[in-house]
Amino acid sequence: MYQRNTIDISRIEEQEKICREIYEIINAAETRPLAMVDTYGCQQNEADSEKIRGYLAEMGFGFTQDEFEADIVVVNTCAVREHAEMRVLGNVGALNHTKKAKPGQIIAVCGCMVQQEHMAQKLKMSYPIVDLVFGPHELWRFPELLHEVLTKHKRIFATAKSDGSVAEGIPLKRDGTVKAWLSIMYGCNNFCSYCIVPYVRGRERSRLPEDILKEARGLVEAGYKDITLLGQNVNSYGKDLDIGTDFADLIRMINDIPGDFLIRFMTSHPKDATEKLFKTMAECEKCAHQLHLPVQSGNDRILKVMNRHYNRAKYIEQIETAKKYMPDLVITTDIIVGFPGETDEEFEDTISLVEKIRYDAMFTFIYSKRVGTPAAVMPDPYTREDKQKHFDRLTEVANRISGEKHKEYIGSEQKVLIDGETGRDEYNLSARTNGGRLVHLKGDPSLIGQFKTVKITDGNTWALYGEME
Ligand code: 5AD
Ligand code: SF4
């Protein structure tokens, strides 16, 4: 039986003490040292970068987006597809110039990509400018690792294999003031045959409800209006804790926190999204009617070789149940095209599923071979061009449906949360509907952070346009 490993709070306090020691070292100079954190990949990675920034802020760093100005550059990487890895390697390579211009610059590379042994090796051998490499399991002790780099003047690699742990009390420096990420669990146990995540992020570990609630209360008190609960598979929240609290119960507890805010969550796995969850979503007035339910494929054979543990019929049934409770539910999905051996006919099943469900938005990917996963050694007779053709066709269908769905909003009134500026003159504000659809508006930036009812005047594939009353 897997034992949940928690990092004792005294060890996090120790890290904060090291932050103060680093403060003494780096703040001896006249100008305030600056840090740049560059994040690739999913929201979980965004949330991890907020912890890295939290530690850096405690060390006394200011922040910059300019790598030439930065005294430390932290690149938080993704491993989910080859494309993301290539971008990371290209950008890390380009830091050669910045380090030449600023020889004392520290370069750290962390996150999922470096948790793969071959990638850590590659950085060690071919990227001598990199001073520090650490995987997701070592993030909680980033101060200690950086201290070692600074005082011992040697390169540090911390990427040992691990099932992972849960660390509470790491300082956070959040990016926004309206929307916040809230990690409720880490890791993944599913081992979908194409996916690297379970190998790099370890086993599923849930945070305790009281720790999550404390953080959620803090967010509401600080004025956050849109809280997204994060996990690789939020539907299995609590299974490892054995305290009788599941994900639906957790939503209800957060919904009970007084205040005007929205609860969103991602990502759900169809194999264990329950009717109880949909019923709870419908009953909790703060829970957004939004569901990201990655289907990956509409074909039963492909779903089986993907090791997804559901079939097309079960998926459709789930969506129907969810819609029974929430007729206005906004549904989005992820789809992989070109899984090894996927035939034209099998791909057609994905198209027909998409036409049936009519997703509000879709994230589509061409299969990318990941070293060490079962799919990497499956026969794959189709060419990149075959896959690209399927991909283009799916994108076309997805865009058409999103456009049609957005047109259906025209003339309706929607309660939206105004969350930022677009940087454009005409429609200068951005907002989100309850279901998470993007709305462009005109108005005063002082409205950011407020809920408003707006009339939708136009819509295209990517966004809605609205007017305030
Ligand atoms: N190739 C392509 N897409 C992938 N995803 C995960 N692994 C791969 C891979 N090897 C996609 C899935 C997942 C999303 C986050 O990324 O669709 O839901
Ligand atoms: Fe997120 Fe997965 Fe990429 Fe890691 S590999 S950053 S968990 S998408």
Short mmCIF file of C-alpha atoms and ligand atoms in Angstrom, two decimals:
data_model
loop_
_atom_site.label_atom_id
_atom_site.label_comp_id
_atom_site.label_asym_id
_atom_site.label_seq_id
_atom_site.Cartn_x
_atom_site.Cartn_y
_atom_site.Cartn_z
CA MET A 1 0.00 0.00 0.00
CA TYR A 2 1.31 3.40 -0.99
CA GLN A 3 2.14 5.62 1.98
CA ARG A 4 1.43 9.31 1.49
CA ASN A 5 4.64 11.18 2.16
CA THR A 6 4.28 14.61 3.75
CA ILE A 7 7.08 17.09 4.22
CA ASP A 8 7.15 18.26 7.82
CA ILE A 9 6.42 21.97 8.22
CA SER A 10 9.72 22.39 10.09
CA ARG A 11 11.53 21.51 6.87
CA ILE A 12 9.68 24.25 4.96
CA GLU A 13 10.54 26.68 7.78
CA GLU A 14 14.14 25.63 7.30
CA GLN A 15 13.84 26.53 3.61
CA GLU A 16 12.51 29.95 4.55
CA LYS A 17 15.50 30.43 6.83
CA ILE A 18 17.74 29.60 3.88
CA CYS A 19 15.83 32.23 1.85
CA ARG A 20 16.93 34.80 4.46
CA GLU A 21 20.53 33.58 4.20
CA ILE A 22 20.38 33.95 0.43
CA TYR A 23 18.95 37.42 1.00
CA GLU A 24 22.11 38.34 2.90
CA ILE A 25 24.32 36.98 0.09
CA ILE A 26 22.60 38.50 -2.91
CA ASN A 27 21.36 41.78 -1.51
CA ALA A 28 24.89 42.94 -0.67
CA ALA A 29 25.02 44.58 -4.10
CA GLU A 30 23.70 48.11 -4.60
CA THR A 31 20.89 47.29 -6.98
CA ARG A 32 18.07 44.91 -6.17
CA PRO A 33 18.67 41.50 -7.80
CA LEU A 34 16.10 40.42 -10.37
CA ALA A 35 14.60 37.05 -11.25
CA MET A 36 12.81 35.82 -14.33
CA VAL A 37 10.58 32.74 -14.20
CA ASP A 38 9.60 31.29 -17.57
CA THR A 39 6.79 28.74 -17.47
CA TYR A 40 5.81 26.11 -20.06
CA GLY A 41 2.96 23.59 -19.99
CA CYS A 42 -0.18 23.26 -17.96
CA GLN A 43 -1.84 25.16 -15.10
CA GLN A 44 -0.18 22.86 -12.59
CA ASN A 45 3.11 24.24 -13.81
CA GLU A 46 1.79 27.81 -13.53
CA ALA A 47 0.89 27.00 -9.93
CA ASP A 48 4.37 25.58 -9.30
CA SER A 49 5.93 28.74 -10.71
CA GLU A 50 3.94 30.77 -8.19
CA LYS A 51 5.73 28.79 -5.46
CA ILE A 52 9.11 29.37 -7.09
CA ARG A 53 8.32 33.10 -7.24
CA GLY A 54 7.18 32.97 -3.62
CA TYR A 55 10.56 31.63 -2.55
CA LEU A 56 12.42 34.07 -4.82
CA ALA A 57 10.48 37.00 -3.34
CA GLU A 58 11.49 35.85 0.16
CA MET A 59 15.10 35.82 -1.02
CA GLY A 60 14.68 39.49 -1.93
CA PHE A 61 14.45 39.18 -5.71
CA GLY A 62 12.42 41.60 -7.78
CA PHE A 63 10.93 40.27 -11.02
CA THR A 64 11.58 40.96 -14.69
CA GLN A 65 10.51 39.56 -18.06
CA ASP A 66 13.86 40.50 -19.61
CA GLU A 67 16.40 37.65 -19.52
CA PHE A 68 19.29 40.09 -20.09
CA GLU A 69 18.39 41.92 -16.92
CA ALA A 70 17.82 38.85 -14.74
CA ASP A 71 20.33 37.70 -12.11
CA ILE A 72 18.55 34.36 -12.03
CA VAL A 73 16.50 32.72 -14.78
CA VAL A 74 14.28 29.79 -13.80
CA VAL A 75 12.81 27.80 -16.68
CA ASN A 76 9.90 25.64 -15.51
CA THR A 77 9.49 22.99 -18.19
CA CYS A 78 6.86 20.65 -19.62
CA ALA A 79 7.34 17.12 -20.97
CA VAL A 80 3.93 16.31 -22.34
CA ARG A 81 4.87 16.72 -26.02
CA GLU A 82 8.11 16.93 -27.94
CA HIS A 83 7.25 20.38 -29.26
CA ALA A 84 7.29 21.88 -25.73
CA GLU A 85 10.65 20.23 -25.03
CA MET A 86 12.18 21.58 -28.25
CA ARG A 87 11.05 25.10 -27.36
CA VAL A 88 12.56 24.77 -23.90
CA LEU A 89 15.89 23.51 -25.24
CA GLY A 90 16.00 26.28 -27.85
CA ASN A 91 15.29 28.94 -25.25
CA VAL A 92 17.75 27.53 -22.72
CA GLY A 93 20.38 27.42 -25.47
CA ALA A 94 19.68 31.09 -26.24
CA LEU A 95 20.56 31.95 -22.63
CA ASN A 96 24.20 31.51 -23.72
CA HIS A 97 24.00 35.14 -24.88
CA THR A 98 22.55 36.48 -21.66
CA LYS A 99 25.08 34.63 -19.54
CA LYS A 100 27.92 35.97 -21.68
CA ALA A 101 26.59 39.48 -21.16
CA LYS A 102 26.07 38.85 -17.43
CA PRO A 103 28.58 36.18 -16.31
CA GLY A 104 27.22 35.82 -12.77
CA GLN A 105 23.75 34.95 -14.02
CA ILE A 106 22.32 31.76 -12.48
CA ILE A 107 20.34 29.51 -14.82
CA ALA A 108 17.98 26.96 -13.31
CA VAL A 109 15.85 24.47 -15.24
CA CYS A 110 13.09 22.64 -13.37
CA GLY A 111 9.77 20.89 -13.93
CA CYS A 112 8.54 17.83 -15.75
CA MET A 113 11.04 17.73 -18.63
CA VAL A 114 14.08 17.42 -16.37
CA GLN A 115 12.49 14.64 -14.32
CA GLN A 116 13.20 12.38 -17.31
CA GLU A 117 16.67 10.93 -16.93
CA HIS A 118 17.67 11.39 -20.57
CA MET A 119 16.77 15.08 -20.42
CA ALA A 120 18.68 15.71 -17.18
CA GLN A 121 21.66 14.02 -18.85
CA LYS A 122 21.29 16.15 -21.94
CA LEU A 123 21.34 19.34 -19.86
CA LYS A 124 24.34 18.08 -17.93
CA MET A 125 26.38 17.21 -21.03
CA SER A 126 25.30 19.75 -23.64
CA TYR A 127 24.19 22.84 -21.69
CA PRO A 128 27.09 23.84 -19.42
CA ILE A 129 25.48 27.25 -18.80
CA VAL A 130 22.82 25.56 -16.67
CA ASP A 131 23.74 25.77 -12.97
CA LEU A 132 20.78 24.07 -11.33
CA VAL A 133 18.39 21.33 -12.46
CA PHE A 134 15.56 20.07 -10.23
CA GLY A 135 12.44 18.00 -10.84
CA PRO A 136 8.90 18.63 -9.51
CA HIS A 137 9.60 16.48 -6.43
CA GLU A 138 12.40 18.79 -5.29
CA LEU A 139 10.58 22.09 -5.70
CA TRP A 140 9.91 22.42 -1.95
CA ARG A 141 13.68 22.58 -1.33
CA PHE A 142 14.57 25.01 -4.12
CA PRO A 143 16.13 27.49 -1.61
CA GLU A 144 18.49 24.83 -0.28
CA LEU A 145 19.52 23.84 -3.82
CA LEU A 146 20.08 27.43 -4.89
CA HIS A 147 22.08 28.11 -1.72
CA GLU A 148 24.38 25.24 -2.62
CA VAL A 149 24.91 26.62 -6.12
CA LEU A 150 25.67 30.08 -4.71
CA THR A 151 28.04 29.00 -1.93
CA LYS A 152 29.77 25.96 -3.41
CA HIS A 153 29.99 27.32 -6.95
CA LYS A 154 29.14 23.99 -8.51
CA ARG A 155 26.37 22.66 -10.71
CA ILE A 156 23.55 20.88 -8.88
CA PHE A 157 21.30 18.18 -10.35
CA ALA A 158 18.37 17.05 -8.16
CA THR A 159 16.14 14.74 -10.16
CA ALA A 160 16.03 11.50 -8.19
CA LYS A 161 13.09 9.20 -8.91
CA SER A 162 10.24 9.59 -6.42
CA ASP A 163 6.57 8.84 -5.88
CA GLY A 164 6.27 12.43 -4.67
CA SER A 165 5.22 14.12 -1.46
CA VAL A 166 2.87 16.80 -0.19
CA ALA A 167 4.43 19.97 1.18
CA GLU A 168 2.30 22.62 2.90
CA GLY A 169 3.40 26.13 3.80
CA ILE A 170 5.50 27.03 0.75
CA PRO A 171 5.15 30.80 0.18
CA LEU A 172 3.21 31.74 -2.96
CA LYS A 173 3.47 34.77 -5.17
CA ARG A 174 0.35 34.71 -7.30
CA ASP A 175 0.23 36.15 -10.77
CA GLY A 176 -3.20 37.77 -10.79
CA THR A 177 -5.60 39.46 -8.42
CA VAL A 178 -8.91 38.15 -9.81
CA LYS A 179 -8.19 34.54 -10.81
CA ALA A 180 -6.25 32.05 -8.72
CA TRP A 181 -5.04 28.49 -9.10
CA LEU A 182 -5.54 26.20 -6.11
CA SER A 183 -3.81 22.82 -6.28
CA ILE A 184 -5.86 20.18 -4.50
CA MET A 185 -3.78 17.17 -5.44
CA TYR A 186 -0.61 16.20 -7.21
CA GLY A 187 0.51 13.35 -9.45
CA CYS A 188 -1.37 10.80 -11.51
CA ASN A 189 -2.06 7.05 -11.23
CA ASN A 190 -3.71 6.48 -14.57
CA PHE A 191 -0.85 5.58 -16.89
CA CYS A 192 -2.61 6.38 -20.14
CA SER A 193 -0.35 4.65 -22.62
CA TYR A 194 0.77 7.86 -24.39
CA CYS A 195 1.37 10.01 -21.33
CA ILE A 196 4.58 10.88 -19.52
CA VAL A 197 2.92 12.64 -16.56
CA PRO A 198 2.69 9.66 -14.15
CA TYR A 199 6.41 9.05 -14.65
CA VAL A 200 7.45 12.61 -13.89
CA ARG A 201 4.89 13.78 -11.34
CA GLY A 202 4.60 10.65 -9.22
CA ARG A 203 1.58 9.02 -7.61
CA GLU A 204 -1.71 10.72 -6.75
CA ARG A 205 -1.49 12.64 -3.48
CA SER A 206 -4.40 14.69 -2.16
CA ARG A 207 -3.94 17.69 0.07
CA LEU A 208 -5.97 17.57 3.28
CA PRO A 209 -9.39 19.30 3.03
CA GLU A 210 -8.50 21.63 5.93
CA ASP A 211 -5.35 22.83 4.14
CA ILE A 212 -7.28 23.43 0.91
CA LEU A 213 -10.09 25.23 2.75
CA LYS A 214 -7.63 27.44 4.59
CA GLU A 215 -6.07 28.48 1.29
CA ALA A 216 -9.49 28.98 -0.35
CA ARG A 217 -10.66 31.19 2.54
CA GLY A 218 -7.49 33.22 2.23
CA LEU A 219 -8.11 33.70 -1.49
CA VAL A 220 -11.69 34.84 -0.95
CA GLU A 221 -10.58 37.26 1.80
CA ALA A 222 -7.89 38.64 -0.50
CA GLY A 223 -10.58 39.41 -3.08
CA TYR A 224 -10.05 36.62 -5.64
CA LYS A 225 -13.26 35.96 -7.54
CA ASP A 226 -12.40 32.96 -9.70
CA ILE A 227 -10.75 29.95 -8.08
CA THR A 228 -9.67 27.01 -10.23
CA LEU A 229 -9.07 23.77 -8.35
CA LEU A 230 -6.18 21.94 -9.96
CA GLY A 231 -5.14 18.33 -10.24
CA GLN A 232 -4.18 15.92 -13.03
CA ASN A 233 -7.36 14.02 -12.22
CA VAL A 234 -9.50 15.91 -9.71
CA ASN A 235 -12.18 13.21 -9.76
CA SER A 236 -9.98 10.91 -7.77
CA TYR A 237 -9.46 13.54 -5.06
CA GLY A 238 -9.40 12.00 -1.60
CA LYS A 239 -9.05 8.37 -2.65
CA ASP A 240 -5.59 8.21 -1.10
CA LEU A 241 -6.66 9.94 2.11
CA ASP A 242 -9.28 7.43 3.15
CA ILE A 243 -11.25 9.97 5.21
CA GLY A 244 -14.52 9.70 3.32
CA THR A 245 -14.20 13.04 1.51
CA ASP A 246 -14.43 12.92 -2.27
CA PHE A 247 -14.16 15.67 -4.88
CA ALA A 248 -17.86 16.51 -4.81
CA ASP A 249 -17.69 16.89 -1.00
CA LEU A 250 -14.72 19.20 -1.40
CA ILE A 251 -16.62 21.42 -3.87
CA ARG A 252 -19.48 21.65 -1.39
CA MET A 253 -17.12 22.68 1.43
CA ILE A 254 -15.56 25.41 -0.71
CA ASN A 255 -19.00 26.52 -1.87
CA ASP A 256 -19.91 27.05 1.80
CA ILE A 257 -17.20 29.71 2.23
CA PRO A 258 -19.05 33.06 2.44
CA GLY A 259 -18.36 35.46 -0.42
CA ASP A 260 -19.07 36.19 -4.07
CA PHE A 261 -16.75 33.97 -6.12
CA LEU A 262 -16.70 31.18 -8.69
CA ILE A 263 -15.30 27.67 -8.38
CA ARG A 264 -13.84 26.00 -11.47
CA PHE A 265 -11.73 22.86 -11.71
CA MET A 266 -9.56 20.85 -14.03
CA THR A 267 -8.83 18.21 -15.18
CA SER A 268 -11.53 15.53 -14.90
CA HIS A 269 -11.01 11.97 -16.07
CA PRO A 270 -14.15 10.41 -17.60
CA LYS A 271 -13.41 7.06 -15.97
CA ASP A 272 -14.37 8.43 -12.57
CA ALA A 273 -16.52 11.50 -13.04
CA THR A 274 -19.66 10.64 -11.05
CA GLU A 275 -23.32 11.59 -11.10
CA LYS A 276 -22.76 12.84 -7.55
CA LEU A 277 -20.24 15.33 -8.94
CA PHE A 278 -22.67 16.67 -11.57
CA LYS A 279 -25.46 16.92 -9.00
CA THR A 280 -23.16 18.77 -6.62
CA MET A 281 -22.06 21.15 -9.37
CA ALA A 282 -25.70 21.93 -10.10
CA GLU A 283 -26.57 22.45 -6.43
CA CYS A 284 -23.57 24.60 -5.49
CA GLU A 285 -24.36 28.12 -6.66
CA LYS A 286 -20.68 29.14 -6.75
CA CYS A 287 -19.61 26.23 -8.92
CA ALA A 288 -19.27 27.24 -12.58
CA HIS A 289 -21.24 25.21 -15.10
CA GLN A 290 -18.08 24.27 -16.92
CA LEU A 291 -16.60 20.83 -17.48
CA HIS A 292 -13.30 20.01 -19.14
CA LEU A 293 -13.65 16.29 -19.85
CA PRO A 294 -10.85 15.04 -22.12
CA VAL A 295 -12.13 12.26 -24.35
CA GLN A 296 -8.87 11.79 -26.36
CA SER A 297 -10.60 9.64 -29.03
CA GLY A 298 -14.08 8.65 -30.16
CA ASN A 299 -13.08 5.11 -31.09
CA ASP A 300 -13.36 2.19 -28.67
CA ARG A 301 -10.29 0.30 -29.88
CA ILE A 302 -8.11 3.40 -29.59
CA LEU A 303 -9.54 4.22 -26.14
CA LYS A 304 -8.65 0.71 -25.05
CA VAL A 305 -5.05 0.86 -26.28
CA MET A 306 -4.79 4.31 -24.71
CA ASN A 307 -5.70 2.59 -21.41
CA ARG A 308 -8.48 5.09 -20.72
CA HIS A 309 -10.91 2.72 -18.93
CA TYR A 310 -14.11 4.01 -20.59
CA ASN A 311 -15.69 3.64 -23.99
CA ARG A 312 -17.51 5.95 -26.33
CA ALA A 313 -20.96 4.97 -25.07
CA LYS A 314 -20.02 5.52 -21.42
CA TYR A 315 -18.53 8.92 -22.24
CA ILE A 316 -21.66 10.04 -24.11
CA GLU A 317 -23.82 8.83 -21.25
CA GLN A 318 -21.75 10.86 -18.79
CA ILE A 319 -22.14 14.02 -20.83
CA GLU A 320 -25.88 13.40 -21.03
CA THR A 321 -26.10 12.96 -17.27
CA ALA A 322 -24.09 16.13 -16.69
CA LYS A 323 -26.36 18.07 -19.05
CA LYS A 324 -29.46 16.70 -17.35
CA TYR A 325 -28.31 18.46 -14.17
CA MET A 326 -26.90 21.53 -15.95
CA PRO A 327 -28.55 22.22 -19.33
CA ASP A 328 -26.31 25.29 -19.76
CA LEU A 329 -23.10 23.31 -19.13
CA VAL A 330 -20.08 24.44 -21.17
CA ILE A 331 -18.10 21.37 -22.20
CA THR A 332 -14.52 21.31 -23.46
CA THR A 333 -12.16 18.44 -24.23
CA ASP A 334 -8.69 17.29 -25.27
CA ILE A 335 -8.19 15.06 -28.30
CA ILE A 336 -5.12 13.27 -29.59
CA VAL A 337 -4.92 12.65 -33.33
CA GLY A 338 -2.58 10.06 -34.83
CA PHE A 339 -2.19 7.71 -31.88
CA PRO A 340 0.01 4.79 -33.08
CA GLY A 341 -1.97 2.70 -35.55
CA GLU A 342 -5.06 4.96 -35.67
CA THR A 343 -6.77 4.29 -39.01
CA ASP A 344 -8.88 6.64 -41.14
CA GLU A 345 -12.04 4.88 -39.95
CA GLU A 346 -11.02 5.16 -36.32
CA PHE A 347 -10.34 8.85 -36.77
CA GLU A 348 -13.83 9.22 -38.31
CA ASP A 349 -15.26 7.99 -35.00
CA THR A 350 -13.58 10.94 -33.29
CA ILE A 351 -15.09 13.34 -35.83
CA SER A 352 -18.55 11.86 -35.35
CA LEU A 353 -18.24 12.07 -31.57
CA VAL A 354 -17.23 15.72 -31.80
CA GLU A 355 -20.22 16.40 -34.05
CA LYS A 356 -22.46 14.66 -31.53
CA ILE A 357 -21.21 16.33 -28.36
CA ARG A 358 -20.64 19.74 -29.96
CA TYR A 359 -17.89 20.97 -27.66
CA ASP A 360 -17.74 24.66 -26.85
CA ALA A 361 -13.97 24.48 -27.30
CA MET A 362 -11.41 21.76 -27.92
CA PHE A 363 -7.69 21.33 -27.39
CA THR A 364 -6.35 19.13 -30.16
CA PHE A 365 -2.92 17.55 -30.36
CA ILE A 366 -0.96 15.39 -32.74
CA TYR A 367 0.35 12.34 -30.90
CA SER A 368 3.90 12.85 -29.69
CA LYS A 369 6.08 9.85 -28.82
CA ARG A 370 7.24 9.95 -25.17
CA VAL A 371 10.25 7.82 -24.22
CA GLY A 372 9.37 5.18 -21.63
CA THR A 373 5.61 5.09 -22.23
CA PRO A 374 3.90 1.94 -23.60
CA ALA A 375 2.67 3.74 -26.77
CA ALA A 376 6.24 4.67 -27.72
CA VAL A 377 6.89 1.07 -28.75
CA MET A 378 3.56 0.44 -30.51
CA PRO A 379 3.70 0.03 -34.30
CA ASP A 380 2.94 3.34 -35.99
CA PRO A 381 2.67 2.89 -39.78
CA TYR A 382 1.10 6.28 -40.54
CA THR A 383 3.15 9.25 -41.66
CA ARG A 384 3.30 12.67 -40.14
CA GLU A 385 1.44 13.96 -43.22
CA ASP A 386 -1.45 11.50 -42.69
CA LYS A 387 -1.72 12.73 -39.12
CA GLN A 388 -1.50 16.37 -40.10
CA LYS A 389 -4.40 15.89 -42.54
CA HIS A 390 -6.54 14.43 -39.77
CA PHE A 391 -5.47 17.15 -37.41
CA ASP A 392 -6.38 19.92 -39.86
CA ARG A 393 -9.75 18.37 -40.50
CA LEU A 394 -10.50 18.04 -36.78
CA THR A 395 -9.43 21.63 -36.17
CA GLU A 396 -11.77 22.78 -38.91
CA VAL A 397 -14.71 20.92 -37.40
CA ALA A 398 -13.85 22.14 -33.88
CA ASN A 399 -13.59 25.76 -35.02
CA ARG A 400 -16.84 25.61 -36.93
CA ILE A 401 -18.72 24.20 -33.93
CA SER A 402 -17.19 26.75 -31.52
CA GLY A 403 -18.20 29.53 -33.92
CA GLU A 404 -21.75 28.17 -34.16
CA LYS A 405 -22.04 27.81 -30.40
CA HIS A 406 -20.77 31.33 -29.83
CA LYS A 407 -23.32 32.68 -32.33
CA GLU A 408 -26.06 31.10 -30.21
CA TYR A 409 -25.12 33.50 -27.40
CA ILE A 410 -25.98 36.59 -29.47
CA GLY A 411 -28.84 38.52 -27.88
CA SER A 412 -28.58 36.72 -24.55
CA GLU A 413 -27.69 38.25 -21.20
CA GLN A 414 -24.72 36.75 -19.39
CA LYS A 415 -23.31 37.34 -15.94
CA VAL A 416 -19.59 37.73 -16.52
CA LEU A 417 -16.54 38.32 -14.38
CA ILE A 418 -14.36 41.11 -15.76
CA ASP A 419 -10.83 39.83 -15.36
CA GLY A 420 -8.39 42.00 -17.29
CA GLU A 421 -7.47 44.34 -20.09
CA THR A 422 -7.01 43.22 -23.68
CA GLY A 423 -4.51 45.90 -24.62
CA ARG A 424 -6.72 46.88 -27.56
CA ASP A 425 -8.53 50.20 -27.96
CA GLU A 426 -11.94 49.12 -29.08
CA TYR A 427 -12.77 46.20 -26.83
CA ASN A 428 -10.44 47.01 -23.98
CA LEU A 429 -11.69 44.61 -21.30
CA SER A 430 -11.79 40.83 -21.12
CA ALA A 431 -14.31 38.86 -19.13
CA ARG A 432 -15.47 35.27 -18.69
CA THR A 433 -18.97 33.87 -18.63
CA ASN A 434 -19.94 31.48 -15.86
CA GLY A 435 -19.05 28.63 -18.24
CA GLY A 436 -15.65 30.16 -18.92
CA ARG A 437 -16.19 31.58 -22.41
CA LEU A 438 -14.14 34.67 -23.25
CA VAL A 439 -16.07 37.95 -23.67
CA HIS A 440 -14.63 41.21 -24.97
CA LEU A 441 -16.15 44.39 -23.58
CA LYS A 442 -15.73 48.15 -23.56
CA GLY A 443 -15.51 49.83 -20.17
CA ASP A 444 -13.49 51.35 -17.43
CA PRO A 445 -10.56 49.25 -16.14
CA SER A 446 -11.75 49.99 -12.59
CA LEU A 447 -14.41 47.32 -13.27
CA ILE A 448 -11.79 44.55 -13.25
CA GLY A 449 -12.67 42.06 -10.55
CA GLN A 450 -16.41 42.75 -10.71
CA PHE A 451 -19.32 40.60 -11.85
CA LYS A 452 -21.54 42.35 -14.41
CA THR A 453 -24.51 41.36 -16.50
CA VAL A 454 -23.81 42.02 -20.16
CA LYS A 455 -25.68 41.64 -23.41
CA ILE A 456 -23.87 39.54 -26.02
CA THR A 457 -23.77 41.35 -29.36
CA ASP A 458 -21.46 39.15 -31.44
CA GLY A 459 -19.44 35.95 -31.38
CA ASN A 460 -16.88 34.09 -33.47
CA THR A 461 -14.81 30.90 -33.06
CA TRP A 462 -12.61 32.36 -30.35
CA ALA A 463 -14.67 34.86 -28.39
CA LEU A 464 -17.90 36.64 -27.62
CA TYR A 465 -18.44 40.40 -27.72
CA GLY A 466 -20.72 42.16 -25.30
CA GLU A 467 -22.11 45.44 -24.06
CA MET A 468 -22.62 46.51 -20.51
CA GLU A 469 -26.12 47.58 -19.52
N1 5AD B 1 1.04 13.34 -27.36
C1 5AD B 1 0.09 14.26 -27.68
N2 5AD B 1 -0.75 14.77 -26.77
C2 5AD B 1 -0.63 14.35 -25.49
N3 5AD B 1 -1.32 14.69 -24.39
C3 5AD B 1 -0.79 14.00 -23.35
N4 5AD B 1 0.23 13.22 -23.77
C4 5AD B 1 0.35 13.42 -25.10
C5 5AD B 1 1.19 12.90 -26.10
N5 5AD B 1 2.13 12.00 -25.83
C6 5AD B 1 -2.46 15.60 -24.40
C7 5AD B 1 -3.71 14.91 -23.89
C8 5AD B 1 -3.89 15.53 -22.52
C9 5AD B 1 -3.34 16.91 -22.74
C10 5AD B 1 -2.96 17.63 -21.50
O1 5AD B 1 -2.21 16.68 -23.53
O2 5AD B 1 -4.78 15.23 -24.74
O3 5AD B 1 -5.24 15.54 -22.11
FE1 SF4 B 2 1.82 19.88 -16.90
FE2 SF4 B 2 2.02 17.42 -17.83
FE3 SF4 B 2 3.41 19.32 -18.95
FE4 SF4 B 2 4.03 18.46 -16.53
S1 SF4 B 2 4.12 17.27 -18.41
S2 SF4 B 2 3.86 20.58 -17.18
S3 SF4 B 2 2.06 17.98 -15.69
S4 SF4 B 2 1.20 19.16 -18.97
#
